[in-house]
Structures are given as structure tokens and as C-alpha cells.
CSV table of C-alpha atoms in Angstrom, one decimal:
chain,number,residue,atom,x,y,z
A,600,UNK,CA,91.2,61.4,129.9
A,601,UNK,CA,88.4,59.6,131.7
A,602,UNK,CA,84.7,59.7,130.4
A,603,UNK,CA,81.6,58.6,132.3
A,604,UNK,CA,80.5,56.5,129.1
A,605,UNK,CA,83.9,54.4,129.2
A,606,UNK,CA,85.3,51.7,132.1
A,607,UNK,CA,87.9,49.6,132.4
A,608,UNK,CA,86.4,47.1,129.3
A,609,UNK,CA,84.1,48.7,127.3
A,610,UNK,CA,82.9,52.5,125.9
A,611,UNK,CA,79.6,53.8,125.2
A,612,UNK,CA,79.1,55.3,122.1
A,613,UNK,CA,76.8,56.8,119.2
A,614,UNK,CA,76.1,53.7,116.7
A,615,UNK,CA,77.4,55.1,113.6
A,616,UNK,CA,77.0,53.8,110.0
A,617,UNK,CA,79.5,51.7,109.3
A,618,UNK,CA,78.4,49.7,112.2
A,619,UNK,CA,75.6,47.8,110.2
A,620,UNK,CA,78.1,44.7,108.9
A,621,UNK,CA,78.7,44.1,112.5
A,622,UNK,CA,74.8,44.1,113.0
A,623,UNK,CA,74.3,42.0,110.6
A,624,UNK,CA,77.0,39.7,112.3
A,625,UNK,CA,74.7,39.7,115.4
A,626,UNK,CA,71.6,38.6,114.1
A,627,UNK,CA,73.5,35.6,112.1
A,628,UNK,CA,74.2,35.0,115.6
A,629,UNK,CA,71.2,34.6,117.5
A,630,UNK,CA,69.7,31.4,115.8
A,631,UNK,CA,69.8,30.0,119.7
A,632,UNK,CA,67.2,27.5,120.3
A,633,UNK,CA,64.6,29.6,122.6
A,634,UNK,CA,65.2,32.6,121.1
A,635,UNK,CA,63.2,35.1,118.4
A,636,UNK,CA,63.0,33.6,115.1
A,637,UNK,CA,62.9,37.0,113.0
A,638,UNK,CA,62.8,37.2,109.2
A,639,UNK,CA,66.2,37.7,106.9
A,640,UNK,CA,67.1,40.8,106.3
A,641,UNK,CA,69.1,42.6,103.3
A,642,UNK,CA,72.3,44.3,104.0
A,643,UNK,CA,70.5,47.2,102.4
A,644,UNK,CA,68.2,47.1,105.7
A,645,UNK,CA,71.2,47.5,107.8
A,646,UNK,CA,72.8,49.9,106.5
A,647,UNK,CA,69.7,52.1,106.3
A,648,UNK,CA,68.9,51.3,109.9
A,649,UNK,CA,72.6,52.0,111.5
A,650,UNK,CA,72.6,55.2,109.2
A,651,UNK,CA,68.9,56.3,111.1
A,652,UNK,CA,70.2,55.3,114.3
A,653,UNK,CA,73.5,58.0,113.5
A,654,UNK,CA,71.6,60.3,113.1
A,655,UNK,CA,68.5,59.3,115.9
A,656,UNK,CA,67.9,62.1,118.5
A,657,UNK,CA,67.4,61.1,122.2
A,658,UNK,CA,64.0,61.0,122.0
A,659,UNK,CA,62.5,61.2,125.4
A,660,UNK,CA,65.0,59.6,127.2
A,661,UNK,CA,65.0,56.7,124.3
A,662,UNK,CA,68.6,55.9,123.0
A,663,UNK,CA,70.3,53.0,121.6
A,664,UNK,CA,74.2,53.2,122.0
A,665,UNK,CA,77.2,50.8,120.6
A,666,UNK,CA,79.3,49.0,122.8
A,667,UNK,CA,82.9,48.4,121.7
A,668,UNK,CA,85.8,47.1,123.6
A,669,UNK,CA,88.6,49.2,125.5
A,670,UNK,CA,91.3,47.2,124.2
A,671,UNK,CA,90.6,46.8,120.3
A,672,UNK,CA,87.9,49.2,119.7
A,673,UNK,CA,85.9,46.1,118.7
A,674,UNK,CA,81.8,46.6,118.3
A,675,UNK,CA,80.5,43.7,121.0
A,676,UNK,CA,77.1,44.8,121.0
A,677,UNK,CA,74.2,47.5,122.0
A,678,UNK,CA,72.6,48.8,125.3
A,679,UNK,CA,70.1,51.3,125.9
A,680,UNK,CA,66.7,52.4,127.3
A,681,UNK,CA,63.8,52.5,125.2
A,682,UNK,CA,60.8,52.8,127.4
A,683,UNK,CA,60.6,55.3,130.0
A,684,UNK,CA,57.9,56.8,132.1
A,685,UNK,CA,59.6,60.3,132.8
A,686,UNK,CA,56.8,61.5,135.1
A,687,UNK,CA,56.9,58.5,136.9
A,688,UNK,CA,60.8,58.5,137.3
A,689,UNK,CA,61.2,54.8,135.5
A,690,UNK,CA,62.9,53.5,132.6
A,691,UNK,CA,63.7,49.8,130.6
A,692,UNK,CA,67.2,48.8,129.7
A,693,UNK,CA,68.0,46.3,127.1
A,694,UNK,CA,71.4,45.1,126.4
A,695,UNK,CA,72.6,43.1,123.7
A,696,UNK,CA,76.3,41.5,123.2
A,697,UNK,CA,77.2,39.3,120.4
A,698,UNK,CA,77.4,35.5,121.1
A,699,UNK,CA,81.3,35.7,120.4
A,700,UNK,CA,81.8,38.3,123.0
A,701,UNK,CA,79.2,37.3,125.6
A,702,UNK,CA,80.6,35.9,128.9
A,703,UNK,CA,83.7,38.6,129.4
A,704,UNK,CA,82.2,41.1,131.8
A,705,UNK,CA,80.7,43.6,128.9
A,706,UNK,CA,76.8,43.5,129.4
A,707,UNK,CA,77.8,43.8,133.2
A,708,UNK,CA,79.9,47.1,132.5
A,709,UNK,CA,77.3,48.6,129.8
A,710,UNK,CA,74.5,48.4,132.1
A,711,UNK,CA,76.2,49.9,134.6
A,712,UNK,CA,77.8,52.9,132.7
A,713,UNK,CA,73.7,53.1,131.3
A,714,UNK,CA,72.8,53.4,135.2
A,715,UNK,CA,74.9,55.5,136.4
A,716,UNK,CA,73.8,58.2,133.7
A,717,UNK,CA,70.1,57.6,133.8
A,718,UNK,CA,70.2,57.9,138.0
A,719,UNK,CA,72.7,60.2,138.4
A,720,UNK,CA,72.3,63.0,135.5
A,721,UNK,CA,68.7,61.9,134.2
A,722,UNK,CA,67.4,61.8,138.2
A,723,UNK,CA,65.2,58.6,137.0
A,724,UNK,CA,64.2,56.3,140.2
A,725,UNK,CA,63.7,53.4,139.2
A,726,UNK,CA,64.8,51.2,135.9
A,727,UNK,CA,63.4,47.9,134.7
A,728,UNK,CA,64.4,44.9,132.3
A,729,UNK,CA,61.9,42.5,130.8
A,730,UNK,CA,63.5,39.1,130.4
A,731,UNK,CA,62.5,35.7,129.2
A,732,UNK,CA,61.9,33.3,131.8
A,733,UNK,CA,64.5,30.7,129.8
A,734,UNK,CA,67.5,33.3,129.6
A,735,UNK,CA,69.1,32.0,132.7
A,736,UNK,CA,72.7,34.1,131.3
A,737,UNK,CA,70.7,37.6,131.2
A,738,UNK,CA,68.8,36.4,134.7
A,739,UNK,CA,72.1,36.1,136.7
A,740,UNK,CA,73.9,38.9,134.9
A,741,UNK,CA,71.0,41.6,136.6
A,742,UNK,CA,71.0,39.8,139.7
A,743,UNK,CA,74.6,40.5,139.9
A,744,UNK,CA,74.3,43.8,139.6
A,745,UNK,CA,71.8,43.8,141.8
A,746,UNK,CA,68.3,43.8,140.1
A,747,UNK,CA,65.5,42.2,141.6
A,748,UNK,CA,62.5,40.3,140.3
A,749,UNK,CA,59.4,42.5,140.5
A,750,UNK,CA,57.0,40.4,138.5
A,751,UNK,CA,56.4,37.8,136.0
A,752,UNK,CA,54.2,38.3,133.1
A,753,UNK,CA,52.9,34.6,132.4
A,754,UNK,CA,53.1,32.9,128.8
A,755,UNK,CA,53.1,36.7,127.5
A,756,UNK,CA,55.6,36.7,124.2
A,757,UNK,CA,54.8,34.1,121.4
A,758,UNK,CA,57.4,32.7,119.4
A,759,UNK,CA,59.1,29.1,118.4
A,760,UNK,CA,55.4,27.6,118.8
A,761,UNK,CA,54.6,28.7,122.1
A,762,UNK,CA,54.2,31.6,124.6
A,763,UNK,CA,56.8,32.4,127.0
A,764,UNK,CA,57.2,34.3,130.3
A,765,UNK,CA,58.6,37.4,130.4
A,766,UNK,CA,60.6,38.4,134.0
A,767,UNK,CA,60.4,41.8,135.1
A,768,UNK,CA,63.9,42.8,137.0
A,769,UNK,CA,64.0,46.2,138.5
A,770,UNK,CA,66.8,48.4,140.2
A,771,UNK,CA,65.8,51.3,142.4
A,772,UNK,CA,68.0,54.2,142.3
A,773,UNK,CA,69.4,54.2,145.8
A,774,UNK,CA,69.9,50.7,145.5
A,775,UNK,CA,72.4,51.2,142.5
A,776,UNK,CA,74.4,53.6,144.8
A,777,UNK,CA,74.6,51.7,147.6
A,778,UNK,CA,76.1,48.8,145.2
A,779,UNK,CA,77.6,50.9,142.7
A,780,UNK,CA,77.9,54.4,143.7
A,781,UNK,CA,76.5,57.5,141.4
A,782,UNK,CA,79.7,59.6,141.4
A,783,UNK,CA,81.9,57.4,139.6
A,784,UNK,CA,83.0,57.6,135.9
């Protein structure tokens, strides 16, 4: 049976918590030069915030969902909005894969499963991704889909000694359709 939260690689779903040991995978796997150095956590921490996120109501539009694999059922990573401006008709995306995963078409499918619900059931207009100036993968990825650059917020995110720009990518609704179309699941 088809389902507007699954393509042909990957399926959106809740984040539930026995998900946190392939969190904790994640975060050993970011220690990418340029990127976020964040403190250790415990495995205590993950476990209590996978748990949270199970049971996390959509908030205003606000959600975090997993990403797993078609074919093994596998947890690749996270996508989901968590900023919106309702009244306005906007929202942010985010999308996160795991470094072993990265580079096989996932992010690209997420976002667009994300999309299709904000625009099409949501009736958002517009949705935006803040990126760092550096992240030449994520930069490419939404300009595939078709996101364009709106702004840049200069040196406005400190971290490995120094600030960084932050790329603001935006998609407009009819946009999407014309590239992806609404109505599909």
C-alpha cells in the first residue's frame, strides 16, 4: 500500500525510543572539520531525548521525523521543520543523514516527502533552510531540488574559532509543483 510519507528509498516516520543508539551513532559522526563542536553526551541523554521525541506532539507545525531506508528498514537520519510562521504561510526544514548514508539520494527524498505535506495538506507558501556558507554537499542538494538563495546572513553562527555565514535557501510553493508536483505520494 502506498503512503505519502514513503518513496521509492526512504519512509517518514515517528522517532521512537529505541532510536537513541542510532543517535548516538550520528553525533560520533559529525566530528567533520567545519562543523559544530557540541559537548559529549551520556547515553542516558539519548535515550531520554528519543523517548520525548516519541511521545512529542506537533507543536505548531514543529515536528522532527526518522528517516529509515525502504530496503532494510535502516535509521539514516532526521528531517523536519522547526520554525514556522503560520500566519505568514512559511516554514524551515532541516535534514540530517548520517555520514555513512549520505550521498545515496535520502536527504533529496526526505525533503521532498517533508514538502509535499507541508504545501499540499499544511497550505504553507513558502519554506526556508538556513545553511552554512562551507556545506557545499547540503548547498547543491537544495539547489537540486530546486531551492534558491534568498539571503546571506554574514559571519552570523560562532563556532571552531570563528563566525560563519549562514545561507538562506527558499522554495515557494508553486515552485515545488511545477518541479515536483503536490499530488503525488
Amino acid at each position: 500500500m502506498a503512503s505519502s510519507w514513503t518513496g521509492r528509498r526512504v519512509r517518514l516516520r515517528a522517532i521512537e525510543p529505541d532510536d537513541w543508539t542510532a543517535f548516538t551513532r550520528f553525533a560520533d559522526d559529525d566530528g567533520r572539520p567545519g562543523s559544530r563542536l557540541d559537548l559529549p553526551r551520556s547515553a542516558e541523554s539519548y535515550r531520554a531525548w528519543a523517548k520525548e521525541q516519541a511521545l512529542a506532539k506537533c507543536d505548531d507545525d514543529r515536528f522532527l521525523l526518522a528517516v529509515e531506508t525502504t530496503a532494510t528498514g535502516e535509521l539514516v537520519g532526521t528531517v523536519g521543520s522547526h520554525r514556522t510562521g503560520r500566519r505568514s504561510g512559511w516554514f524551515e526544514i532541516d535534514v540530517m543523514i548520517g555520514a555513512d548514508h549520505r550521498r545515496k539520494g535520502y536527504a533529496a527524498e526526505a525533503v521532498v516527502l517533508l514538502l509535499r505535506f507541508m504545501f499540499a495538506e499544511r497550505r504553507y507558501h513558502k519554506c526556508l533552510a538556513a545553511i552554512f556558507a562551507h556545506n557545499e554537499a547540503s548547498l547543491a542538494l537544495f539547489r537540486r531540488l530546486g531551492f534558491t538563495e534568498e539571503g546571506r546572513l554574514r559571519e552570523h553562527v560562532f563556532f571552531a574559532g570563528r563566525h560563519h555565514d549562514l545561507v538562506m535557501m527558499r522554495m515557494l510553493a508553486d515552485e515545488f509543483d511545477q518541479r515536483h508536483t503536490m499530488s503525488e505520494p
